[in-house]
Amino acid sequence: MAAFPEVGKVVYEGPQSKNPLAYKWYNPDEVVEGLTMKEHLRFSIVYWHTFRGTGSDPFGAGTMIRPWDDGTESVANAQNRARVAFEFIEKLGAPYYAFHDRDVAPEGATLAESHRNFEEVAKVLKEEQERTGIKLLWGTANLFSNPRYMHGGATTCNADVFAYAAGQVRKCLEVTHELGGENYVFWGGREGYQTLYNTDMKRELDNLGRFFHMAVEYADKIGFKGTFLIEPKPKEPTKHQYDSDAAACINFLRAYDLTDRFKLNIETNHATLAGHSMMHELDYAGMQRLLGSIDANTGDLLLGWDTDQFPTDIYLTTQIMWVLLKYGGIAPGGVNFDAKVRRESFEPIDLFYAHIGGMDAFARGLKIAAAIRADGVLADMVKDRYESWTRGVGQEIEAGQHSLESLEKYVLGKSEIEPNKSGRQELFENLVNQYI
Ligand code: XUL
Ligand code: CO
């Protein structure tokens, strides 16, 4: 029996449509800069918020109505939920999904039992993938919910817990590979500290590097070729997460010699928690060729925590797509909705409204970003701003032909240096507004 009988396939009806269950901007087959929207955006639906989110918060119990869920932690319930998830994703027309091992299947009393549960549910995921053509963008192991991970998974002070985490990741990699996963994510849920007084930071980071090398070794053994992604986030749940922002992650990857297999999965609200914009984090990772995928949600400027809201801000999606286009797209990563409906949006239909809105916001951002790029006005203005580097001493410096001394001599030999030009920030901002 269908879980969403009142919803058919969500289709593109264009900006004039008044149908809340239709796309106004996301037209999967429309070509933008040589690729279809579907190929550019590579939308992915997350299993955890969408199918396991209860709506509970630190102040109150769950609110979500999910009629298909019998409320038990049985494997049969998990298998049934998996079928519902695919009905939902298929109706939305999203090409990908992503999961944590523990949201698709219940954790057992032992690691062996957890593995068995995971295998039983993975069989249904595989069947459903084959039935619908929906693919796995990435899998990840939950190394943060169970109390055993209170001190971390790969950065714990307890070597047995590290071993447990290793066993869990091995299995999750095996299942991700079996399901054709195109990437594998590590979000360092509790890989960080609450106080440095009790923390051997060097040992913890060395162990994290060791853990990732073990993952690479195992991937090679089973032939998993997907990209490994680490997901920057500065705090929450710990006071300081080791993967605090793109720069810290990239430094870590370089220090532990992992850049050939790892890239970053950048998430908007994590960027803002780190005191950066999403655009900054994307550009920083992109320029170093380490931009792998994005988690597409947003925060709330008035709330200081990770609210994981659906993205509806066209400026945000424009900025994201602008940077993604600049670096040649996001494949084999994707635009993954790591977002949850609000606690008050408790009906199943709200899941559709939320995703349709997010997908439309991204499609619109893609079109706006492509229009900005096609006109080239902004790019020309940036080029002009740096014009002094294309001639004379600027060109010589960039060609490596100068030293402090030779530059001092150059300046001493001139009566005046070239005057600065205006930065024209307001004009830049006005121009962006013209495309929105
Ligand atoms: C947590 C977060 C995670 C990761 C996957 O803030 O973003 O859901 O995306 O573990
Ligand atoms: Co995320």
Short mmCIF file of N, CA, C and O in Angstrom, two decimals, residues 80-131:
data_model
loop_
_atom_site.label_atom_id
_atom_site.label_comp_id
_atom_site.label_asym_id
_atom_site.label_seq_id
_atom_site.Cartn_x
_atom_site.Cartn_y
_atom_site.Cartn_z
N ASN A 80 10.28 -2.05 5.96
CA ASN A 80 9.09 -1.39 5.45
C ASN A 80 9.35 0.11 5.24
O ASN A 80 8.96 0.70 4.24
N ARG A 81 10.05 0.70 6.20
CA ARG A 81 10.38 2.13 6.11
C ARG A 81 11.25 2.40 4.87
O ARG A 81 11.11 3.43 4.21
N ALA A 82 12.13 1.45 4.57
CA ALA A 82 13.00 1.62 3.39
C ALA A 82 12.15 1.68 2.13
O ALA A 82 12.40 2.49 1.23
N ARG A 83 11.10 0.86 2.07
CA ARG A 83 10.23 0.88 0.88
C ARG A 83 9.50 2.21 0.79
O ARG A 83 9.33 2.77 -0.29
N VAL A 84 9.06 2.71 1.97
CA VAL A 84 8.39 4.01 1.99
C VAL A 84 9.35 5.11 1.51
O VAL A 84 8.98 5.98 0.72
N ALA A 85 10.59 5.03 1.97
CA ALA A 85 11.58 6.04 1.58
C ALA A 85 11.72 6.08 0.05
O ALA A 85 11.76 7.14 -0.55
N PHE A 86 11.77 4.90 -0.55
CA PHE A 86 11.94 4.88 -2.01
C PHE A 86 10.68 5.37 -2.73
O PHE A 86 10.78 5.98 -3.79
N GLU A 87 9.51 5.11 -2.16
CA GLU A 87 8.29 5.67 -2.77
C GLU A 87 8.39 7.20 -2.77
O GLU A 87 8.12 7.87 -3.78
N PHE A 88 8.83 7.73 -1.64
CA PHE A 88 8.96 9.20 -1.50
C PHE A 88 9.98 9.75 -2.51
O PHE A 88 9.70 10.70 -3.25
N ILE A 89 11.16 9.16 -2.53
CA ILE A 89 12.24 9.69 -3.37
C ILE A 89 11.86 9.56 -4.85
O ILE A 89 12.12 10.45 -5.67
N GLU A 90 11.20 8.45 -5.17
CA GLU A 90 10.78 8.25 -6.56
C GLU A 90 9.74 9.29 -6.97
O GLU A 90 9.81 9.85 -8.07
N LYS A 91 8.79 9.57 -6.09
CA LYS A 91 7.77 10.57 -6.41
C LYS A 91 8.39 11.96 -6.58
O LYS A 91 7.97 12.73 -7.43
N LEU A 92 9.41 12.23 -5.79
CA LEU A 92 10.10 13.53 -5.93
C LEU A 92 10.94 13.59 -7.20
O LEU A 92 11.23 14.67 -7.70
N GLY A 93 11.39 12.44 -7.66
CA GLY A 93 12.27 12.41 -8.83
C GLY A 93 13.70 12.79 -8.49
O GLY A 93 14.43 13.30 -9.34
N ALA A 94 14.11 12.56 -7.24
CA ALA A 94 15.51 12.83 -6.87
C ALA A 94 16.35 11.61 -7.26
O ALA A 94 15.92 10.47 -7.04
N PRO A 95 17.52 11.81 -7.82
CA PRO A 95 18.29 10.66 -8.29
C PRO A 95 19.08 9.90 -7.22
O PRO A 95 19.53 8.79 -7.46
N TYR A 96 19.29 10.53 -6.04
CA TYR A 96 20.17 9.92 -5.03
C TYR A 96 19.57 9.95 -3.63
O TYR A 96 18.67 10.73 -3.34
N TYR A 97 20.14 9.13 -2.76
CA TYR A 97 19.86 9.22 -1.33
C TYR A 97 21.16 8.97 -0.55
O TYR A 97 22.17 8.57 -1.14
N ALA A 98 21.11 9.23 0.76
CA ALA A 98 22.30 9.02 1.61
C ALA A 98 21.83 8.51 2.97
O ALA A 98 20.72 8.85 3.40
N PHE A 99 22.65 7.69 3.61
CA PHE A 99 22.25 7.16 4.92
C PHE A 99 23.41 7.02 5.89
O PHE A 99 24.57 7.00 5.50
N HIS A 100 23.06 6.93 7.18
CA HIS A 100 23.95 6.41 8.22
C HIS A 100 23.55 4.96 8.41
O HIS A 100 22.35 4.63 8.37
N ASP A 101 24.51 4.10 8.72
CA ASP A 101 24.19 2.69 8.98
C ASP A 101 23.05 2.55 9.99
O ASP A 101 22.11 1.78 9.81
N ARG A 102 23.12 3.36 11.06
CA ARG A 102 22.13 3.17 12.13
C ARG A 102 20.79 3.84 11.86
O ARG A 102 19.87 3.67 12.65
N ASP A 103 20.66 4.64 10.80
CA ASP A 103 19.28 5.06 10.53
C ASP A 103 18.56 4.12 9.62
O ASP A 103 17.34 4.02 9.71
N VAL A 104 19.27 3.40 8.77
CA VAL A 104 18.52 2.46 7.94
C VAL A 104 18.20 1.17 8.70
O VAL A 104 17.17 0.56 8.46
N ALA A 105 19.08 0.78 9.61
CA ALA A 105 18.85 -0.49 10.33
C ALA A 105 19.07 -0.31 11.82
O ALA A 105 19.94 0.46 12.23
N PRO A 106 18.31 -1.04 12.64
CA PRO A 106 18.46 -0.87 14.09
C PRO A 106 19.78 -1.43 14.60
O PRO A 106 20.28 -2.44 14.10
N GLU A 107 20.33 -0.78 15.59
CA GLU A 107 21.54 -1.29 16.24
C GLU A 107 21.16 -2.49 17.09
O GLU A 107 20.14 -2.48 17.80
N GLY A 108 21.97 -3.55 17.03
CA GLY A 108 21.70 -4.76 17.83
C GLY A 108 22.43 -4.71 19.16
O GLY A 108 23.13 -3.73 19.46
N ALA A 109 22.31 -5.80 19.92
CA ALA A 109 22.96 -5.87 21.23
C ALA A 109 24.46 -6.04 21.08
O ALA A 109 25.23 -5.67 21.97
N THR A 110 24.89 -6.61 19.95
CA THR A 110 26.33 -6.80 19.69
C THR A 110 26.64 -6.27 18.30
O THR A 110 25.72 -6.05 17.49
N LEU A 111 27.93 -6.12 18.03
CA LEU A 111 28.32 -5.65 16.70
C LEU A 111 27.85 -6.66 15.64
O LEU A 111 27.37 -6.28 14.57
N ALA A 112 27.96 -7.96 15.97
CA ALA A 112 27.56 -8.99 15.01
C ALA A 112 26.07 -8.86 14.68
O ALA A 112 25.66 -8.96 13.52
N GLU A 113 25.26 -8.61 15.71
CA GLU A 113 23.82 -8.47 15.47
C GLU A 113 23.52 -7.21 14.66
O GLU A 113 22.68 -7.21 13.76
N SER A 114 24.23 -6.14 14.95
CA SER A 114 24.04 -4.90 14.17
C SER A 114 24.38 -5.15 12.70
O SER A 114 23.68 -4.68 11.80
N HIS A 115 25.47 -5.88 12.46
CA HIS A 115 25.86 -6.21 11.08
C HIS A 115 24.74 -6.98 10.38
O HIS A 115 24.39 -6.69 9.23
N ARG A 116 24.17 -7.95 11.11
CA ARG A 116 23.11 -8.77 10.49
C ARG A 116 21.89 -7.91 10.16
O ARG A 116 21.31 -8.00 9.08
N ASN A 117 21.51 -7.05 11.10
CA ASN A 117 20.36 -6.16 10.85
C ASN A 117 20.61 -5.30 9.62
O ASN A 117 19.72 -5.10 8.78
N PHE A 118 21.81 -4.77 9.55
CA PHE A 118 22.19 -3.88 8.45
C PHE A 118 22.09 -4.65 7.12
O PHE A 118 21.54 -4.15 6.12
N GLU A 119 22.59 -5.88 7.12
CA GLU A 119 22.53 -6.69 5.89
C GLU A 119 21.08 -6.94 5.45
O GLU A 119 20.77 -6.87 4.26
N GLU A 120 20.23 -7.23 6.45
CA GLU A 120 18.82 -7.51 6.12
C GLU A 120 18.15 -6.30 5.49
O GLU A 120 17.36 -6.43 4.55
N VAL A 121 18.44 -5.13 6.00
CA VAL A 121 17.82 -3.92 5.43
C VAL A 121 18.48 -3.56 4.10
O VAL A 121 17.81 -3.13 3.16
N ALA A 122 19.80 -3.78 4.03
CA ALA A 122 20.50 -3.46 2.78
C ALA A 122 19.95 -4.26 1.60
O ALA A 122 19.93 -3.78 0.46
N LYS A 123 19.45 -5.48 1.88
CA LYS A 123 18.84 -6.27 0.79
C LYS A 123 17.65 -5.52 0.20
O LYS A 123 17.46 -5.49 -1.02
N VAL A 124 16.84 -4.93 1.07
CA VAL A 124 15.67 -4.18 0.59
C VAL A 124 16.13 -2.90 -0.12
O VAL A 124 15.59 -2.53 -1.16
N LEU A 125 17.15 -2.24 0.42
CA LEU A 125 17.65 -1.03 -0.24
C LEU A 125 18.11 -1.37 -1.66
O LEU A 125 17.83 -0.64 -2.61
N LYS A 126 18.78 -2.50 -1.78
CA LYS A 126 19.27 -2.90 -3.10
C LYS A 126 18.11 -3.17 -4.07
O LYS A 126 18.11 -2.71 -5.21
N GLU A 127 17.14 -3.91 -3.56
CA GLU A 127 15.95 -4.20 -4.39
C GLU A 127 15.29 -2.91 -4.86
O GLU A 127 14.93 -2.75 -6.02
N GLU A 128 15.13 -1.99 -3.91
CA GLU A 128 14.46 -0.72 -4.23
C GLU A 128 15.30 0.13 -5.18
O GLU A 128 14.76 0.80 -6.05
N GLN A 129 16.62 0.12 -5.00
CA GLN A 129 17.49 0.84 -5.94
C GLN A 129 17.32 0.28 -7.34
O GLN A 129 17.22 1.03 -8.32
N GLU A 130 17.27 -1.04 -7.43
CA GLU A 130 17.14 -1.67 -8.74
C GLU A 130 15.77 -1.38 -9.35
O GLU A 130 15.64 -1.12 -10.54
N ARG A 131 14.74 -1.39 -8.52
CA ARG A 131 13.37 -1.15 -9.00
C ARG A 131 13.21 0.28 -9.53
O ARG A 131 12.57 0.52 -10.54
#
